[in-house]
Amino acid sequence: MCLATTGPGATNLITGLGGALRDSSPVIALVFQNKLPDAGKGDAQESDHELLFESICKKYIPVRDASTVVWAMREAYRVAKTGRPGPVVVDLYRDVVENQTASYEYVDPKNYCVMPESIANDEAIDAAFDVIKANKKIALWIGNGVKLAHAQEEVKALSRLLDAPIVCTYNGICAIDTDFENLVGPRSRHGSAVTKATIEEADCVILIGSTLTAISTNRWEIKAKNIIQFDIVPENIGRHYPVAVGVVGDAKASVDKLNKKLKAESYVADASYKNYIFAKKEEWAKNLFQGAIVDTEATPVPPIALHIELQKVLRENGIFVVDAGNPGAWTHITKFPKGTTYMKPVNYGNMGFALGGFSWL
């Protein structure tokens, strides 16, 4: 929840809400507008809030009468939390707030914000299995949706069943533990050549919980074949990359269903592609972590050296907040302890995020 006054207060929210929309953070913003009779007259600090917010929130809800305020708040909560999470703006006019009252009776949110478990249908799972069975070099590409669905264990189980290497997006950092044996690392416009090769050299890429934004794909230059895409939002399936199979549903339940299918069919994995990728990763790391780039006594300290030192003070179940730009880019080489929550303004790149994020803690 956040609040802002009319005009300048509202415009100061725009960058933060844009970040929430692009990185799937549920937010309800209460914004206060001038009096209804004065709308359009050029009152002090007046601005058209609907015009300001419509492109950077899931929904804009004006409250012009107190009789609608309870509905507006419930609608805001419902829209912010369901589907792909994001920000909602509730705009309250001054005379409504000052001169009117609303009747309120508590209703449990589960009675107006229903989030049923959405499981992929049998046909999609069968089709995904057929594509997997037809290809040997399989890789997983996971995003923030794995975190939102709490699908960490299911994704790790799938990787083990397939003996498949995993690449994550930057929003997917810490979606699974960074010391997981099949995790290659993050990929975006930054990241290692090995993560790019993992995706591009695979015969089949299983994409879970990522919208494949420009940041994740180096503006859609990364190539991927025979994509099996899991997403809870149908519009995200095949949006940027054609898919072999689209699987609509909650990542946790749907990946678990695929795992059960693989076990039922006695699927036999081939570890050769994973072994090939990790041999490349070992060679990459050997060449990278040496010489001046890891000199912690240098002035200024090289970014890689800084992150090597940073790893020494990080603790399990901590929260790591990093800002836009280069400070976050170098986290592709950071090993985070188990249970770390990773926060970065990936897709909107709103600078100053880290200070606000740290203050929130």
CSV table of C-alpha atoms in Angstrom, one decimal:
chain,number,residue,atom,x,y,z
A,1,MET,CA,0.0,0.0,0.0
A,2,CYS,CA,1.1,3.6,-0.7
A,3,LEU,CA,-0.5,7.0,-0.6
A,4,ALA,CA,0.0,10.2,-2.6
A,5,THR,CA,-1.6,13.6,-2.9
A,6,THR,CA,-2.9,15.1,-6.1
A,7,GLY,CA,-0.6,16.4,-8.9
A,8,PRO,CA,3.1,16.3,-7.9
A,9,GLY,CA,2.4,13.6,-5.3
A,10,ALA,CA,0.8,11.5,-8.0
A,11,THR,CA,3.5,12.0,-10.5
A,12,ASN,CA,6.1,11.0,-7.9
A,13,LEU,CA,4.4,7.5,-7.8
A,14,ILE,CA,4.7,6.8,-11.5
A,15,THR,CA,8.2,5.4,-11.6
A,16,GLY,CA,7.6,3.1,-8.7
A,17,LEU,CA,4.3,1.8,-10.1
A,18,GLY,CA,5.9,1.3,-13.5
A,19,GLY,CA,8.5,-0.9,-11.8
A,20,ALA,CA,5.8,-2.8,-9.9
A,21,LEU,CA,3.9,-3.5,-13.2
A,22,ARG,CA,6.9,-4.7,-15.1
A,23,ASP,CA,8.2,-6.9,-12.3
A,24,SER,CA,4.8,-8.3,-11.1
A,25,SER,CA,4.6,-6.7,-7.7
A,26,PRO,CA,1.1,-6.4,-6.2
A,27,VAL,CA,0.6,-2.8,-5.1
A,28,ILE,CA,-2.5,-0.7,-4.1
A,29,ALA,CA,-1.9,3.1,-4.5
A,30,LEU,CA,-4.4,5.5,-2.9
A,31,VAL,CA,-4.2,8.8,-4.7
A,32,PHE,CA,-6.1,11.9,-3.6
A,33,GLN,CA,-7.7,14.2,-6.2
A,34,ASN,CA,-9.2,17.8,-5.9
A,35,LYS,CA,-12.9,18.3,-5.4
A,36,LEU,CA,-15.2,17.0,-8.1
A,37,PRO,CA,-16.8,20.4,-8.8
A,38,ASP,CA,-13.4,21.9,-9.5
A,39,ALA,CA,-12.2,19.2,-11.9
A,40,GLY,CA,-11.0,20.6,-15.2
A,41,LYS,CA,-10.8,24.2,-13.9
A,42,GLY,CA,-7.1,24.3,-13.3
A,43,ASP,CA,-7.2,24.0,-9.5
A,44,ALA,CA,-4.0,24.0,-7.5
A,45,GLN,CA,-1.8,20.9,-8.4
A,46,GLU,CA,-4.5,19.6,-10.7
A,47,SER,CA,-3.6,16.8,-13.1
A,48,ASP,CA,-5.4,14.1,-15.0
A,49,HIS,CA,-4.6,11.1,-12.9
A,50,GLU,CA,-6.3,8.6,-15.2
A,51,LEU,CA,-4.1,9.8,-18.1
A,52,LEU,CA,-1.0,9.6,-15.9
A,53,PHE,CA,-1.6,6.1,-14.5
A,54,GLU,CA,-3.4,4.1,-17.2
A,55,SER,CA,-0.3,2.8,-18.9
A,56,ILE,CA,1.6,1.8,-15.8
A,57,CYS,CA,-1.0,0.0,-13.7
A,58,LYS,CA,-3.3,-3.0,-14.1
A,59,LYS,CA,-6.4,-0.8,-13.3
A,60,TYR,CA,-7.3,2.8,-12.5
A,61,ILE,CA,-10.3,3.1,-10.2
A,62,PRO,CA,-11.8,6.6,-9.6
A,63,VAL,CA,-14.0,7.0,-6.5
A,64,ARG,CA,-16.5,9.8,-7.1
A,65,ASP,CA,-19.0,8.8,-4.4
A,66,ALA,CA,-18.5,7.1,-1.0
A,67,SER,CA,-21.0,4.4,-2.0
A,68,THR,CA,-18.4,2.9,-4.2
A,69,VAL,CA,-15.3,3.1,-2.0
A,70,VAL,CA,-15.7,-0.4,-0.4
A,71,TRP,CA,-16.2,-2.0,-3.8
A,72,ALA,CA,-13.2,0.0,-5.1
A,73,MET,CA,-10.9,-1.3,-2.4
A,74,ARG,CA,-12.0,-4.9,-2.8
A,75,GLU,CA,-11.6,-4.6,-6.6
A,76,ALA,CA,-8.2,-3.1,-6.2
A,77,TYR,CA,-7.1,-6.0,-4.0
A,78,ARG,CA,-8.6,-8.6,-6.3
A,79,VAL,CA,-7.0,-7.2,-9.5
A,80,ALA,CA,-3.6,-6.6,-7.8
A,81,LYS,CA,-3.4,-10.2,-6.5
A,82,THR,CA,-4.9,-12.3,-9.3
A,83,GLY,CA,-3.3,-13.5,-12.5
A,84,ARG,CA,0.0,-11.8,-13.0
A,85,PRO,CA,0.3,-9.5,-9.9
A,86,GLY,CA,0.7,-5.7,-10.4
A,87,PRO,CA,-0.3,-2.2,-9.2
A,88,VAL,CA,-3.8,-0.8,-9.0
A,89,VAL,CA,-4.6,2.9,-8.5
A,90,VAL,CA,-7.6,4.0,-6.4
A,91,ASP,CA,-8.3,7.7,-7.0
A,92,LEU,CA,-10.3,9.4,-4.2
A,93,TYR,CA,-11.8,12.9,-4.7
A,94,ARG,CA,-11.3,15.3,-1.9
A,95,ASP,CA,-15.0,16.2,-1.3
A,96,VAL,CA,-15.9,12.5,-1.2
A,97,VAL,CA,-13.3,11.9,1.5
A,98,GLU,CA,-14.1,15.0,3.5
A,99,ASN,CA,-17.9,15.1,3.3
A,100,GLN,CA,-19.2,11.6,2.8
A,101,THR,CA,-19.2,8.4,4.8
A,102,ALA,CA,-19.4,4.8,3.7
A,103,SER,CA,-21.0,1.7,5.2
A,104,TYR,CA,-18.5,-1.1,5.7
A,105,GLU,CA,-18.9,-4.7,6.8
A,106,TYR,CA,-15.9,-7.0,6.9
A,107,VAL,CA,-15.8,-9.7,4.3
A,108,ASP,CA,-13.0,-12.2,4.2
A,109,PRO,CA,-10.8,-11.5,1.1
A,110,LYS,CA,-11.1,-15.1,0.0
A,111,ASN,CA,-14.8,-14.4,-0.7
A,112,TYR,CA,-14.1,-11.8,-3.3
A,113,CYS,CA,-10.5,-12.6,-4.4
A,114,VAL,CA,-10.7,-16.2,-5.5
A,115,MET,CA,-7.3,-17.7,-6.6
A,116,PRO,CA,-8.1,-21.3,-7.4
A,117,GLU,CA,-5.3,-23.7,-8.3
A,118,SER,CA,-5.1,-23.6,-12.1
A,119,ILE,CA,-3.6,-26.9,-13.4
A,120,ALA,CA,-2.6,-27.5,-17.0
A,121,ASN,CA,-4.9,-29.8,-18.9
A,122,ASP,CA,-3.9,-33.4,-19.8
A,123,GLU,CA,-3.5,-32.6,-23.5
A,124,ALA,CA,-0.9,-30.0,-22.9
A,125,ILE,CA,1.1,-32.2,-20.5
A,126,ASP,CA,0.9,-35.1,-23.0
A,127,ALA,CA,2.1,-32.8,-25.8
A,128,ALA,CA,5.0,-31.5,-23.6
A,129,PHE,CA,6.0,-35.0,-22.8
A,130,ASP,CA,6.1,-35.9,-26.5
A,131,VAL,CA,8.3,-33.0,-27.3
A,132,ILE,CA,10.7,-33.9,-24.4
A,133,LYS,CA,10.8,-37.5,-25.5
A,134,ALA,CA,11.8,-36.5,-29.1
A,135,ASN,CA,14.8,-34.4,-28.0
A,136,LYS,CA,17.9,-35.2,-26.1
A,137,LYS,CA,19.5,-31.8,-25.3
A,138,ILE,CA,17.0,-30.2,-22.9
A,139,ALA,CA,17.4,-27.0,-20.9
A,140,LEU,CA,15.1,-25.2,-18.4
A,141,TRP,CA,14.7,-21.4,-18.5
A,142,ILE,CA,13.0,-20.1,-15.4
A,143,GLY,CA,11.7,-16.7,-14.2
A,144,ASN,CA,10.0,-14.8,-11.5
A,145,GLY,CA,6.8,-16.9,-11.9
A,146,VAL,CA,8.6,-19.8,-10.2
A,147,LYS,CA,8.9,-17.6,-7.1
A,148,LEU,CA,5.4,-16.3,-7.3
A,149,ALA,CA,4.0,-19.9,-7.6
A,150,HIS,CA,6.4,-21.3,-4.9
A,151,ALA,CA,7.4,-23.9,-7.5
A,152,GLN,CA,11.0,-24.2,-6.4
A,153,GLU,CA,10.9,-27.9,-5.4
A,154,GLU,CA,8.9,-28.9,-8.5
A,155,VAL,CA,11.3,-27.2,-10.8
A,156,LYS,CA,14.3,-28.8,-9.1
A,157,ALA,CA,12.5,-32.2,-9.4
A,158,LEU,CA,11.9,-31.6,-13.1
A,159,SER,CA,15.6,-30.7,-13.7
A,160,ARG,CA,16.7,-33.9,-12.0
A,161,LEU,CA,14.2,-36.1,-13.8
A,162,LEU,CA,15.5,-34.7,-17.1
A,163,ASP,CA,19.1,-34.3,-16.1
A,164,ALA,CA,18.7,-30.8,-17.6
A,165,PRO,CA,20.7,-27.6,-16.9
A,166,ILE,CA,18.8,-24.6,-15.6
A,167,VAL,CA,19.2,-21.0,-16.7
A,168,CYS,CA,17.3,-18.3,-14.8
A,169,THR,CA,16.3,-14.7,-15.7
A,170,TYR,CA,17.5,-11.9,-13.4
A,171,ASN,CA,14.0,-11.8,-11.8
A,172,GLY,CA,14.5,-15.6,-11.4
A,173,ILE,CA,17.7,-15.3,-9.4
A,174,CYS,CA,17.1,-17.2,-6.1
A,175,ALA,CA,14.0,-18.9,-7.5
A,176,ILE,CA,16.0,-22.0,-6.7
A,177,ASP,CA,19.1,-22.1,-4.5
A,178,THR,CA,22.2,-20.8,-6.3
A,179,ASP,CA,24.1,-23.9,-5.2
A,180,PHE,CA,21.6,-26.3,-6.8
A,181,GLU,CA,23.6,-28.9,-8.8
A,182,ASN,CA,21.9,-28.2,-12.1
A,183,LEU,CA,21.8,-24.4,-12.1
A,184,VAL,CA,24.1,-22.8,-14.6
A,185,GLY,CA,23.3,-19.2,-13.7
A,186,PRO,CA,21.3,-16.1,-14.8
A,187,ARG,CA,21.0,-14.8,-18.3
A,188,SER,CA,20.0,-11.3,-19.6
A,189,ARG,CA,21.9,-8.7,-21.5
A,190,HIS,CA,24.5,-9.6,-19.0
A,191,GLY,CA,25.5,-13.0,-17.7
A,192,SER,CA,27.9,-15.6,-19.0
A,193,ALA,CA,28.4,-16.9,-22.5
A,194,VAL,CA,27.7,-20.3,-20.9
A,195,THR,CA,24.1,-19.4,-20.0
A,196,LYS,CA,23.5,-18.2,-23.6
A,197,ALA,CA,25.0,-21.4,-25.0
A,198,THR,CA,22.8,-23.5,-22.7
A,199,ILE,CA,19.7,-22.0,-24.2
A,200,GLU,CA,20.8,-21.7,-27.8
A,201,GLU,CA,22.4,-25.2,-28.1
A,202,ALA,CA,19.5,-27.0,-26.6
A,203,ASP,CA,17.1,-29.0,-28.8
A,204,CYS,CA,14.3,-28.2,-26.4
A,205,VAL,CA,13.8,-25.3,-23.9
A,206,ILE,CA,11.3,-25.6,-21.1
A,207,LEU,CA,10.3,-22.1,-20.2
A,208,ILE,CA,8.7,-21.7,-16.8
A,209,GLY,CA,7.2,-18.4,-15.4
A,210,SER,CA,8.9,-15.8,-17.6
A,211,THR,CA,7.5,-13.3,-20.1
A,212,LEU,CA,10.8,-13.2,-22.0
A,213,THR,CA,11.2,-9.5,-21.8
A,214,ALA,CA,13.9,-7.5,-23.7
A,215,ILE,CA,16.1,-7.7,-20.6
A,216,SER,CA,15.9,-11.5,-20.3
A,217,THR,CA,16.6,-12.1,-24.0
A,218,ASN,CA,19.0,-9.3,-25.0
A,219,ARG,CA,16.1,-7.7,-26.9
A,220,TRP,CA,15.0,-11.0,-28.3
A,221,GLU,CA,18.3,-11.9,-29.9
A,222,ILE,CA,18.7,-15.2,-28.0
A,223,LYS,CA,17.6,-18.2,-30.0
A,224,ALA,CA,15.6,-21.1,-28.6
A,225,LYS,CA,14.2,-24.2,-30.2
A,226,ASN,CA,11.1,-26.3,-29.4
A,227,ILE,CA,10.0,-24.2,-26.5
A,228,ILE,CA,7.6,-25.7,-24.0
A,229,GLN,CA,6.2,-22.6,-22.2
A,230,PHE,CA,4.5,-22.7,-18.8
A,231,ASP,CA,2.6,-19.6,-17.8
A,232,ILE,CA,-0.5,-18.8,-15.7
A,233,VAL,CA,-1.4,-15.9,-18.2
A,234,PRO,CA,-2.5,-17.3,-21.6
A,235,GLU,CA,-1.5,-14.0,-23.3
A,236,ASN,CA,2.2,-14.6,-22.4
A,237,ILE,CA,2.3,-17.9,-24.2
A,238,GLY,CA,4.2,-17.5,-27.6
A,239,ARG,CA,4.2,-13.7,-27.2
A,240,HIS,CA,7.8,-13.2,-28.2
A,241,TYR,CA,8.9,-16.7,-29.3
A,242,PRO,CA,6.8,-19.3,-31.1
A,243,VAL,CA,6.2,-22.4,-28.9
A,244,ALA,CA,6.1,-26.1,-29.6
A,245,VAL,CA,3.7,-26.5,-26.7
A,246,GLY,CA,1.9,-23.9,-24.5
A,247,VAL,CA,1.0,-25.0,-21.0
A,248,VAL,CA,-1.4,-22.6,-19.2
A,249,GLY,CA,-1.6,-23.0,-15.5
A,250,ASP,CA,0.0,-22.5,-12.1
A,251,ALA,CA,3.7,-23.3,-12.3
A,252,LYS,CA,3.8,-25.4,-9.1
A,253,ALA,CA,0.8,-27.6,-9.9
A,254,SER,CA,1.5,-27.8,-13.7
A,255,VAL,CA,5.2,-28.7,-13.4
A,256,ASP,CA,4.3,-31.3,-10.8
A,257,LYS,CA,1.9,-32.8,-13.2
A,258,LEU,CA,4.6,-33.0,-15.8
A,259,ASN,CA,6.9,-34.7,-13.3
A,260,LYS,CA,4.3,-37.3,-12.5
A,261,LYS,CA,3.9,-37.9,-16.3
A,262,LEU,CA,7.6,-38.4,-16.7
A,263,LYS,CA,7.7,-40.9,-13.8
A,264,ALA,CA,4.6,-42.8,-15.0
A,265,GLU,CA,6.2,-43.2,-18.5
A,266,SER,CA,9.5,-44.3,-16.9
A,267,TYR,CA,11.3,-41.5,-18.7
A,268,VAL,CA,15.1,-42.2,-19.0
A,269,ALA,CA,17.2,-39.0,-18.9
A,270,ASP,CA,20.4,-38.4,-20.9
A,271,ALA,CA,22.9,-36.4,-18.8
A,272,SER,CA,25.3,-35.8,-21.7
A,273,TYR,CA,24.1,-32.3,-22.5
A,274,LYS,CA,24.1,-31.2,-18.9
A,275,ASN,CA,27.7,-32.6,-18.5
A,276,TYR,CA,28.8,-30.8,-21.7
A,277,ILE,CA,27.3,-27.5,-20.4
A,278,PHE,CA,28.9,-27.8,-16.9
A,279,ALA,CA,32.3,-28.5,-18.5
A,280,LYS,CA,31.9,-25.2,-20.4
A,281,LYS,CA,30.9,-23.5,-17.2
A,282,GLU,CA,34.0,-24.9,-15.3
A,283,GLU,CA,36.3,-23.6,-18.1
A,284,TRP,CA,34.5,-20.2,-18.1
A,285,ALA,CA,34.9,-19.8,-14.3
A,286,LYS,CA,38.6,-20.9,-14.4
A,287,ASN,CA,39.3,-18.2,-17.0
A,288,LEU,CA,37.2,-15.5,-15.3
A,289,PHE,CA,38.1,-15.7,-11.6
A,290,GLN,CA,41.8,-14.9,-11.9
A,291,GLY,CA,44.1,-11.9,-12.3
A,292,ALA,CA,43.3,-8.2,-11.7
A,293,ILE,CA,39.6,-8.7,-12.0
A,294,VAL,CA,39.5,-10.5,-8.6
A,295,ASP,CA,42.0,-8.2,-6.8
A,296,THR,CA,40.2,-7.0,-3.7
A,297,GLU,CA,43.0,-4.6,-2.8
A,298,ALA,CA,42.8,-2.7,-6.0
A,299,THR,CA,41.5,0.9,-6.2
A,300,PRO,CA,38.8,1.1,-7.4
A,301,VAL,CA,37.8,-2.5,-6.5
A,302,PRO,CA,36.7,-4.5,-9.6
A,303,PRO,CA,33.0,-5.5,-9.5
A,304,ILE,CA,33.8,-9.2,-9.5
A,305,ALA,CA,36.2,-8.8,-6.6
A,306,LEU,CA,33.5,-6.8,-4.7
A,307,HIS,CA,31.0,-9.6,-5.2
A,308,ILE,CA,33.5,-12.2,-4.0
A,309,GLU,CA,33.9,-10.3,-0.8
A,310,LEU,CA,30.2,-9.7,-0.5
A,311,GLN,CA,29.5,-13.4,-0.6
A,312,LYS,CA,31.5,-13.7,2.7
A,313,VAL,CA,29.1,-11.6,4.7
A,314,LEU,CA,25.8,-12.9,3.2
A,315,ARG,CA,23.7,-15.2,5.5
A,316,GLU,CA,20.9,-17.7,4.9
A,317,ASN,CA,17.3,-16.4,4.6
A,318,GLY,CA,18.5,-12.9,4.1
A,319,ILE,CA,17.1,-10.2,1.7
A,320,PHE,CA,19.4,-8.9,-1.0
A,321,VAL,CA,18.3,-5.5,-2.5
A,322,VAL,CA,20.2,-4.1,-5.5
A,323,ASP,CA,19.6,-1.1,-7.7
A,324,ALA,CA,19.2,-0.7,-11.4
A,325,GLY,CA,22.1,-0.8,-13.9
A,326,ASN,CA,25.6,-2.1,-13.3
A,327,PRO,CA,25.2,-2.7,-9.5
A,328,GLY,CA,22.7,-5.5,-10.3
A,329,ALA,CA,24.3,-6.7,-13.5
A,330,TRP,CA,27.2,-8.1,-11.7
A,331,THR,CA,25.0,-10.3,-9.5
A,332,HIS,CA,25.1,-12.9,-12.2
A,333,ILE,CA,28.4,-14.2,-10.6
A,334,THR,CA,27.2,-14.0,-7.0
A,335,LYS,CA,26.5,-17.1,-5.0
A,336,PHE,CA,23.6,-16.4,-2.6
A,337,PRO,CA,23.0,-18.4,0.6
A,338,LYS,CA,20.0,-20.7,0.9
A,339,GLY,CA,16.7,-18.9,1.4
A,340,THR,CA,17.8,-15.5,0.0
A,341,THR,CA,15.1,-13.2,-1.3
A,342,TYR,CA,16.6,-11.3,-4.3
A,343,MET,CA,15.1,-7.9,-5.2
A,344,LYS,CA,16.1,-5.9,-8.3
A,345,PRO,CA,14.2,-3.5,-10.6
A,346,VAL,CA,14.8,-5.7,-13.7
A,347,ASN,CA,12.4,-4.7,-16.4
A,348,TYR,CA,11.7,-1.1,-15.7
A,349,GLY,CA,15.2,-0.2,-14.4
A,350,ASN,CA,13.9,2.4,-12.0
A,351,MET,CA,16.9,3.9,-10.3
A,352,GLY,CA,16.7,4.5,-6.6
A,353,PHE,CA,14.8,1.3,-6.1
A,354,ALA,CA,17.4,-0.1,-3.6
A,355,LEU,CA,17.0,2.7,-1.1
A,356,GLY,CA,13.2,2.4,-1.0
A,357,GLY,CA,13.4,-1.4,-1.0
A,358,PHE,CA,15.9,-1.3,1.9
A,359,SER,CA,13.7,1.2,3.8
A,360,TRP,CA,10.8,-1.1,3.3
A,361,LEU,CA,12.7,-3.9,5.1
